[in-house]
Short mmCIF file of C-alpha atoms and ligand atoms in Angstrom, two decimals:
data_model
loop_
_atom_site.label_atom_id
_atom_site.label_comp_id
_atom_site.label_asym_id
_atom_site.label_seq_id
_atom_site.Cartn_x
_atom_site.Cartn_y
_atom_site.Cartn_z
CA MET A 1 57.04 14.00 -88.52
CA ARG A 2 59.38 11.35 -86.95
CA VAL A 3 58.77 10.87 -83.17
CA LEU A 4 61.08 8.72 -80.87
CA GLY A 5 59.23 7.21 -78.17
CA ILE A 6 60.44 5.73 -74.86
CA GLU A 7 58.65 3.54 -72.35
CA THR A 8 60.01 2.36 -69.06
CA SER A 9 56.94 2.43 -66.80
CA CYS A 10 57.36 -1.14 -65.38
CA ASP A 11 59.21 -4.03 -66.42
CA GLU A 12 59.54 -3.54 -70.16
CA THR A 13 62.21 -1.29 -71.53
CA ALA A 14 61.08 -0.11 -74.92
CA VAL A 15 62.15 2.38 -77.61
CA ALA A 16 60.38 3.07 -80.94
CA VAL A 17 60.38 5.66 -83.90
CA VAL A 18 56.88 6.27 -85.41
CA ASP A 19 56.39 8.28 -88.65
CA MET A 20 53.20 10.26 -87.73
CA ASP A 21 51.76 10.76 -91.23
CA VAL A 22 52.88 8.51 -94.23
CA GLY A 23 49.94 9.90 -96.02
CA GLN A 24 46.23 10.11 -95.24
CA ASN A 25 47.07 10.58 -91.73
CA GLU A 26 48.26 7.06 -91.53
CA PRO A 27 51.07 6.67 -88.79
CA ARG A 28 53.50 3.92 -89.40
CA ILE A 29 56.01 2.28 -87.02
CA LEU A 30 59.57 2.52 -88.42
CA ALA A 31 61.40 0.70 -85.69
CA GLN A 32 60.74 -0.73 -82.36
CA GLN A 33 62.59 -2.70 -79.70
CA VAL A 34 61.34 -4.18 -76.44
CA TYR A 35 63.31 -5.61 -73.66
CA SER A 36 61.22 -7.67 -71.31
CA GLN A 37 62.93 -7.94 -67.75
CA VAL A 38 60.92 -11.13 -66.96
CA LYS A 39 64.27 -13.02 -66.20
CA GLU A 40 65.53 -10.23 -63.87
CA HIS A 41 62.34 -10.48 -61.78
CA ALA A 42 61.54 -14.26 -61.94
CA PRO A 43 63.38 -15.39 -58.92
CA TYR A 44 61.26 -13.03 -56.70
CA GLY A 45 57.89 -13.92 -58.22
CA GLY A 46 56.91 -10.32 -58.95
CA VAL A 47 58.45 -7.01 -60.28
CA VAL A 48 61.11 -5.68 -57.79
CA PRO A 49 61.07 -1.70 -58.39
CA GLU A 50 64.77 -1.27 -57.66
CA ILE A 51 65.82 -3.97 -59.99
CA ALA A 52 63.40 -2.71 -62.75
CA SER A 53 65.09 0.91 -62.61
CA ARG A 54 68.65 -0.66 -62.80
CA ALA A 55 67.67 -2.82 -65.63
CA HIS A 56 66.06 0.11 -67.45
CA LEU A 57 69.27 2.06 -66.85
CA GLU A 58 71.36 -0.73 -68.37
CA ARG A 59 69.22 -1.45 -71.27
CA LEU A 60 67.80 1.79 -72.42
CA PRO A 61 71.00 3.31 -74.13
CA ILE A 62 71.60 -0.08 -76.07
CA LEU A 63 67.89 -0.28 -77.26
CA TYR A 64 68.03 3.42 -78.27
CA GLN A 65 71.00 2.86 -80.52
CA GLN A 66 69.39 -0.44 -81.87
CA THR A 67 66.18 1.27 -82.75
CA LEU A 68 67.83 4.12 -84.57
CA THR A 69 70.01 1.63 -86.42
CA GLU A 70 66.82 -0.37 -87.21
CA ALA A 71 65.07 2.75 -88.68
CA GLY A 72 68.15 3.68 -90.62
CA LEU A 73 68.07 7.09 -88.75
CA ALA A 74 70.25 9.35 -86.67
CA LEU A 75 68.91 11.62 -83.97
CA ALA A 76 69.00 14.46 -86.38
CA ASP A 77 66.31 12.81 -88.50
CA ILE A 78 63.92 12.82 -85.44
CA HIS A 79 61.45 15.57 -84.93
CA GLY A 80 60.49 15.16 -81.39
CA ILE A 81 60.96 12.97 -78.43
CA ALA A 82 58.24 11.33 -76.20
CA ALA A 83 58.56 9.61 -72.96
CA THR A 84 55.97 7.98 -70.44
CA ARG A 85 55.45 10.11 -67.33
CA GLY A 86 53.13 7.81 -65.34
CA PRO A 87 51.35 6.03 -64.01
CA GLY A 88 53.98 3.50 -63.10
CA LEU A 89 56.99 2.84 -61.00
CA VAL A 90 58.48 6.17 -60.30
CA GLY A 91 62.18 5.13 -60.24
CA SER A 92 61.60 3.23 -63.63
CA LEU A 93 59.80 6.30 -65.09
CA MET A 94 62.47 8.57 -64.00
CA VAL A 95 65.03 6.61 -66.06
CA GLY A 96 63.13 6.93 -69.35
CA LEU A 97 61.93 10.41 -68.68
CA THR A 98 65.59 11.61 -67.77
CA PHE A 99 66.91 9.88 -70.96
CA ALA A 100 64.38 11.52 -73.15
CA LYS A 101 64.90 15.09 -71.60
CA SER A 102 68.71 14.67 -71.99
CA LEU A 103 68.27 13.78 -75.66
CA ALA A 104 65.99 16.88 -76.07
CA ALA A 105 68.32 19.22 -74.09
CA ALA A 106 71.16 18.03 -76.22
CA SER A 107 69.59 18.07 -79.61
CA GLY A 108 67.15 21.02 -79.09
CA LYS A 109 64.22 18.86 -80.28
CA PRO A 110 60.78 19.25 -78.63
CA PHE A 111 59.79 17.11 -75.71
CA VAL A 112 56.53 15.61 -74.54
CA GLY A 113 55.60 13.54 -71.49
CA VAL A 114 53.02 10.94 -72.30
CA ASP A 115 50.45 9.28 -69.95
CA HIS A 116 50.83 5.60 -70.24
CA LEU A 117 46.99 4.85 -70.34
CA HIS A 118 46.60 7.36 -73.19
CA GLY A 119 49.22 5.50 -75.08
CA HIS A 120 47.41 2.26 -74.59
CA ALA A 121 43.88 4.06 -75.49
CA LEU A 122 45.27 5.36 -78.72
CA THR A 123 47.37 2.24 -79.72
CA ALA A 124 44.44 0.95 -81.89
CA ARG A 125 44.79 3.89 -84.11
CA LEU A 126 48.18 2.33 -85.17
CA ALA A 127 46.47 -0.56 -86.51
CA PRO A 128 44.93 0.27 -90.00
CA GLY A 129 41.19 1.31 -90.32
CA VAL A 130 40.10 2.04 -86.58
CA GLU A 131 38.19 5.22 -86.45
CA PHE A 132 37.01 7.21 -83.42
CA PRO A 133 34.84 6.74 -81.32
CA TYR A 134 35.59 3.38 -79.90
CA VAL A 135 35.03 1.77 -76.40
CA LEU A 136 38.47 0.52 -75.24
CA LEU A 137 38.79 -2.33 -72.74
CA LEU A 138 42.38 -2.10 -71.15
CA VAL A 139 43.38 -5.29 -69.58
CA SER A 140 46.89 -5.81 -68.53
CA GLY A 141 48.88 -6.57 -65.36
CA GLY A 142 48.54 -3.01 -64.16
CA HIS A 143 45.26 -1.95 -65.47
CA CYS A 144 41.65 -3.03 -65.93
CA GLN A 145 39.42 -0.26 -67.29
CA LEU A 146 36.89 0.59 -69.96
CA GLU A 147 37.35 3.91 -71.76
CA LEU A 148 35.24 5.74 -74.13
CA VAL A 149 37.87 7.27 -76.71
CA GLU A 150 36.16 9.86 -78.91
CA SER A 151 39.22 11.84 -80.19
CA ALA A 152 42.99 11.96 -79.38
CA THR A 153 42.01 14.31 -76.47
CA ALA A 154 38.63 13.24 -75.47
CA ILE A 155 39.16 10.04 -73.47
CA THR A 156 36.54 9.37 -70.72
CA LEU A 157 36.88 6.83 -68.05
CA LEU A 158 33.70 4.47 -67.98
CA GLY A 159 34.62 2.00 -65.46
CA GLN A 160 37.72 0.47 -63.60
CA THR A 161 38.92 -2.04 -61.15
CA ARG A 162 38.29 -1.25 -57.62
CA ASP A 163 41.17 -3.45 -56.46
CA ASP A 164 43.46 -5.77 -58.37
CA ALA A 165 44.14 -5.56 -62.28
CA VAL A 166 42.76 -8.57 -64.26
CA GLY A 167 46.39 -9.45 -65.35
CA GLU A 168 47.35 -9.37 -61.56
CA CYS A 169 44.75 -11.79 -60.84
CA PHE A 170 45.91 -14.11 -63.62
CA ASP A 171 49.55 -13.89 -62.30
CA LYS A 172 48.62 -14.27 -58.63
CA ALA A 173 46.56 -17.52 -59.45
CA ALA A 174 49.36 -18.63 -61.43
CA LYS A 175 51.78 -18.34 -58.44
CA LEU A 176 49.29 -20.07 -56.12
CA LEU A 177 49.12 -22.95 -58.78
CA GLU A 178 53.04 -22.93 -58.90
CA LEU A 179 53.11 -22.35 -62.57
CA SER A 180 56.26 -21.08 -64.16
CA PRO A 181 56.46 -18.38 -65.32
CA ALA A 182 53.56 -17.21 -63.08
CA SER A 183 51.54 -15.61 -65.70
CA GLY A 184 48.24 -15.51 -67.69
CA ALA A 185 49.87 -17.18 -70.57
CA SER A 186 50.81 -20.31 -68.47
CA ILE A 187 47.15 -20.28 -67.30
CA GLU A 188 45.86 -20.36 -70.77
CA LYS A 189 48.19 -23.08 -71.83
CA LEU A 190 47.17 -25.42 -69.00
CA ALA A 191 43.47 -24.42 -69.21
CA ALA A 192 43.46 -26.08 -72.72
CA SER A 193 43.42 -29.48 -71.18
CA GLY A 194 41.23 -28.40 -68.24
CA ASP A 195 37.41 -28.79 -67.50
CA ALA A 196 36.03 -25.17 -66.81
CA ALA A 197 33.02 -26.87 -65.13
CA ARG A 198 34.77 -28.71 -62.49
CA PHE A 199 35.30 -25.79 -60.09
CA ILE A 200 32.75 -22.94 -59.63
CA LEU A 201 34.19 -19.78 -58.92
CA PRO A 202 32.26 -16.44 -58.30
CA LEU A 203 31.50 -14.04 -61.07
CA PRO A 204 33.13 -10.79 -59.56
CA MET A 205 30.97 -7.38 -59.50
CA ASN A 206 28.26 -9.10 -61.59
CA ASP A 207 26.28 -5.89 -61.38
CA GLY A 208 25.14 -3.18 -63.77
CA SER A 209 28.19 -1.13 -63.24
CA LEU A 210 31.21 -0.79 -65.44
CA ASP A 211 33.66 -1.31 -62.59
CA PHE A 212 35.42 -4.56 -61.88
CA SER A 213 36.95 -6.35 -58.92
CA PHE A 214 39.34 -9.28 -59.02
CA SER A 215 40.72 -9.60 -55.47
CA GLY A 216 37.90 -11.86 -54.36
CA LEU A 217 38.39 -14.11 -57.17
CA LYS A 218 42.08 -14.50 -56.30
CA THR A 219 40.83 -15.51 -52.71
CA ALA A 220 38.29 -17.96 -54.18
CA VAL A 221 41.14 -19.73 -55.96
CA ARG A 222 43.25 -19.79 -52.75
CA GLN A 223 40.32 -21.27 -50.69
CA ARG A 224 39.91 -24.19 -53.23
CA MET A 225 43.72 -25.04 -53.27
CA ALA A 226 43.15 -27.86 -51.00
CA ASP A 227 41.28 -29.70 -53.70
CA VAL A 228 44.02 -28.89 -56.28
CA GLN A 229 46.53 -31.73 -56.11
CA THR A 230 47.22 -33.16 -59.40
CA GLU A 231 48.15 -31.73 -62.89
CA GLN A 232 44.62 -32.45 -63.88
CA ASP A 233 43.24 -30.48 -60.93
CA LYS A 234 45.43 -27.63 -61.80
CA ALA A 235 44.32 -27.46 -65.49
CA ASP A 236 40.66 -27.60 -64.21
CA MET A 237 41.20 -24.80 -62.06
CA CYS A 238 43.05 -22.72 -64.95
CA ALA A 239 40.01 -23.51 -67.25
CA ALA A 240 37.52 -22.15 -64.56
CA LEU A 241 39.56 -19.10 -63.77
CA GLN A 242 39.96 -18.20 -67.38
CA ALA A 243 36.37 -18.93 -68.07
CA VAL A 244 35.13 -16.55 -65.31
CA ILE A 245 37.37 -13.91 -66.18
CA GLY A 246 36.50 -13.96 -69.87
CA LYS A 247 32.75 -13.83 -68.93
CA ILE A 248 32.93 -10.85 -66.62
CA LEU A 249 35.18 -8.84 -69.12
CA ALA A 250 32.57 -9.71 -72.10
CA LYS A 251 29.76 -8.90 -69.81
CA LYS A 252 31.21 -5.29 -68.95
CA LEU A 253 32.12 -4.74 -72.41
CA GLY A 254 28.71 -5.26 -73.56
CA LEU A 255 27.08 -2.91 -71.02
CA ALA A 256 29.74 -0.39 -72.19
CA LEU A 257 28.54 -0.73 -75.68
CA GLN A 258 25.00 -0.46 -74.73
CA LYS A 259 25.37 2.56 -72.44
CA THR A 260 27.61 4.47 -75.10
CA GLY A 261 25.91 3.22 -78.34
CA VAL A 262 29.37 3.10 -79.76
CA LYS A 263 29.81 0.55 -82.65
CA THR A 264 33.55 -0.22 -82.36
CA ALA A 265 35.48 -1.97 -79.41
CA VAL A 266 39.10 -2.35 -78.99
CA ALA A 267 40.82 -4.66 -76.58
CA ALA A 268 44.52 -3.73 -75.52
CA GLY A 269 46.87 -5.02 -72.86
CA GLY A 270 48.29 -8.47 -72.14
CA VAL A 271 45.28 -10.02 -71.21
CA ALA A 272 43.80 -9.37 -74.69
CA ALA A 273 46.34 -11.89 -75.68
CA ASN A 274 44.13 -14.74 -74.34
CA GLY A 275 42.19 -16.67 -76.88
CA LEU A 276 39.17 -17.47 -74.76
CA VAL A 277 38.99 -13.69 -73.73
CA ARG A 278 39.25 -12.61 -77.29
CA ALA A 279 36.60 -15.05 -78.62
CA LEU A 280 34.14 -13.82 -75.54
CA LEU A 281 34.84 -10.26 -76.57
CA GLU A 282 34.32 -10.83 -80.05
CA LYS A 283 31.02 -12.66 -79.40
CA VAL A 284 29.50 -10.03 -77.25
CA CYS A 285 30.47 -7.46 -79.96
CA SER A 286 28.65 -9.20 -82.78
CA GLU A 287 25.49 -9.50 -80.32
CA HIS A 288 25.67 -5.72 -80.03
CA GLY A 289 26.33 -5.05 -83.88
CA ALA A 290 29.80 -3.80 -83.11
CA GLN A 291 32.92 -4.26 -84.83
CA PHE A 292 35.71 -5.84 -82.39
CA VAL A 293 39.44 -4.91 -82.98
CA ALA A 294 42.29 -6.39 -81.21
CA PRO A 295 45.52 -4.75 -82.24
CA PRO A 296 48.39 -7.04 -82.90
CA LEU A 297 49.92 -8.72 -79.85
CA ASN A 298 53.31 -6.51 -79.73
CA LEU A 299 50.96 -3.32 -79.69
CA CYS A 300 48.73 -4.76 -77.04
CA THR A 301 51.42 -5.35 -74.38
CA ASP A 302 53.64 -2.34 -73.09
CA ASN A 303 55.49 -0.84 -75.99
CA ALA A 304 56.98 2.51 -77.00
CA ALA A 305 55.28 2.89 -80.37
CA MET A 306 52.10 3.90 -78.48
CA ILE A 307 54.03 6.41 -76.58
CA ALA A 308 55.76 7.91 -79.63
CA TYR A 309 52.27 7.92 -81.30
CA ALA A 310 50.51 9.57 -78.51
CA GLY A 311 53.34 12.00 -77.98
CA GLY A 312 53.32 12.72 -81.56
CA LEU A 313 49.67 13.64 -81.65
CA ARG A 314 50.50 16.25 -79.24
CA LEU A 315 53.51 17.65 -81.09
CA LEU A 316 51.36 17.83 -84.19
CA ARG A 317 49.02 20.06 -82.36
CA GLY A 318 51.86 22.35 -81.64
CA GLU A 319 52.29 21.32 -77.95
CA SER A 320 55.47 20.12 -76.05
CA ASP A 321 56.34 20.12 -72.29
CA GLU A 322 59.10 21.90 -70.38
CA LEU A 323 62.10 19.70 -69.24
CA ASP A 324 61.13 20.00 -65.63
CA ILE A 325 58.14 17.93 -65.62
CA THR A 326 58.12 14.96 -63.13
CA ALA A 327 57.13 11.37 -63.11
CA TYR A 328 53.90 10.36 -61.37
CA ALA A 329 53.12 6.96 -59.82
CA ARG A 330 49.25 7.40 -60.14
CA ARG A 331 46.88 9.70 -61.80
CA THR A 332 45.69 12.21 -59.25
O1 KG4 B 1 50.02 -5.08 -71.18
P1 KG4 B 1 51.00 -6.00 -70.32
O2 KG4 B 1 52.19 -6.50 -71.06
O3 KG4 B 1 51.84 -5.14 -69.23
C1 KG4 B 1 51.28 -4.32 -68.23
O4 KG4 B 1 50.94 -3.01 -68.54
O5 KG4 B 1 50.65 -4.84 -67.17
O6 KG4 B 1 50.31 -7.08 -69.64
C2 KG4 B 1 50.78 -8.17 -68.75
C3 KG4 B 1 49.59 -8.91 -68.17
C4 KG4 B 1 50.31 -10.12 -67.17
O7 KG4 B 1 49.42 -9.95 -66.06
C5 KG4 B 1 50.06 -11.38 -67.82
O8 KG4 B 1 49.89 -12.47 -66.97
C6 KG4 B 1 48.89 -10.97 -68.85
O9 KG4 B 1 48.98 -9.71 -69.25
N1 KG4 B 1 48.81 -12.06 -69.91
C7 KG4 B 1 47.79 -12.93 -70.02
C8 KG4 B 1 48.28 -13.57 -71.39
N2 KG4 B 1 49.34 -13.12 -71.84
C9 KG4 B 1 49.60 -12.08 -70.95
N3 KG4 B 1 46.84 -13.13 -69.49
C10 KG4 B 1 45.86 -14.09 -69.90
N4 KG4 B 1 46.32 -14.84 -70.97
C11 KG4 B 1 47.36 -14.76 -71.74
N5 KG4 B 1 47.52 -15.41 -72.85
ZN1 ZN B 2 50.43 -1.12 -69.74
#
């Protein structure tokens, strides 16, 4: 079964084709295209919803054609169409959802709407050898949460951020530090020449819960800005921020492994690209006798393969959605 996936929940336009079963229940990505709108939003220092919707509208038909060409397939070779329903920017979601519904209506193929977070949660299964159950730490610009993933349908939320997402904290700190682009990757780069012990930042929500909080950390950085003048000061602040974030993520992942007794941990989302974060997560997993898996980077960040795969699992179970389902900004 070949499934076309479409992802337009935020500032990445993405299309992919996934073959759900190339033997022994192993899925394979046949083609995938991602267009990042970083340039469109850069002048505004953050994602502008209206600009995101327009960029999706312009790019999606092009990416769709490119993806089919890359896979060497026509729409007639596709068995089902999946698109992200939410959570995300509603205007952006509607572009992808409407495109997918139109393809389904015109071709008579089944259609499924996919929850973006389920997509992230199941991504690890696209990497070889990851079996259920696992604890998922999803750390991105829009999300920060721990989930227990026992099967494609049994996904339990263990804890989540009470305010900002962890990537948002990186991005806002990068903006305060006037880094360009204002992202976690810029912080990581500069942190390499910084001294993490120079600035003492608070360890947020350092309790026994599995919840997170990052808005206080962002404020702590702002309050120390008077001491950040030179490039070295900036590098030291980057190193301090990265260290404290890595430490709290690792601590909470360790707690989740302890509470669930699960022996596999998966990290996903853009922040999982951070080298120090990965190293600290790996360390805490080995302390708990657990296997640590970080899917390849292009599957950690927003992509359409995860949507095709999560949608494909529903199609394989004989499920599909009506063409009148709507997009949602948040889970209710
Ligand atoms: O998963 P993603 O591409 O999109 C969302 O669903 O949000 O994650 C993007 C987030 C941004 O906040 C970005 O600053 C952060 O991931 N990020 C990083 C790194 N690379 C991307 N944060 C820390 N270190 C990195 N190397
Ligand atoms: Zn995401």
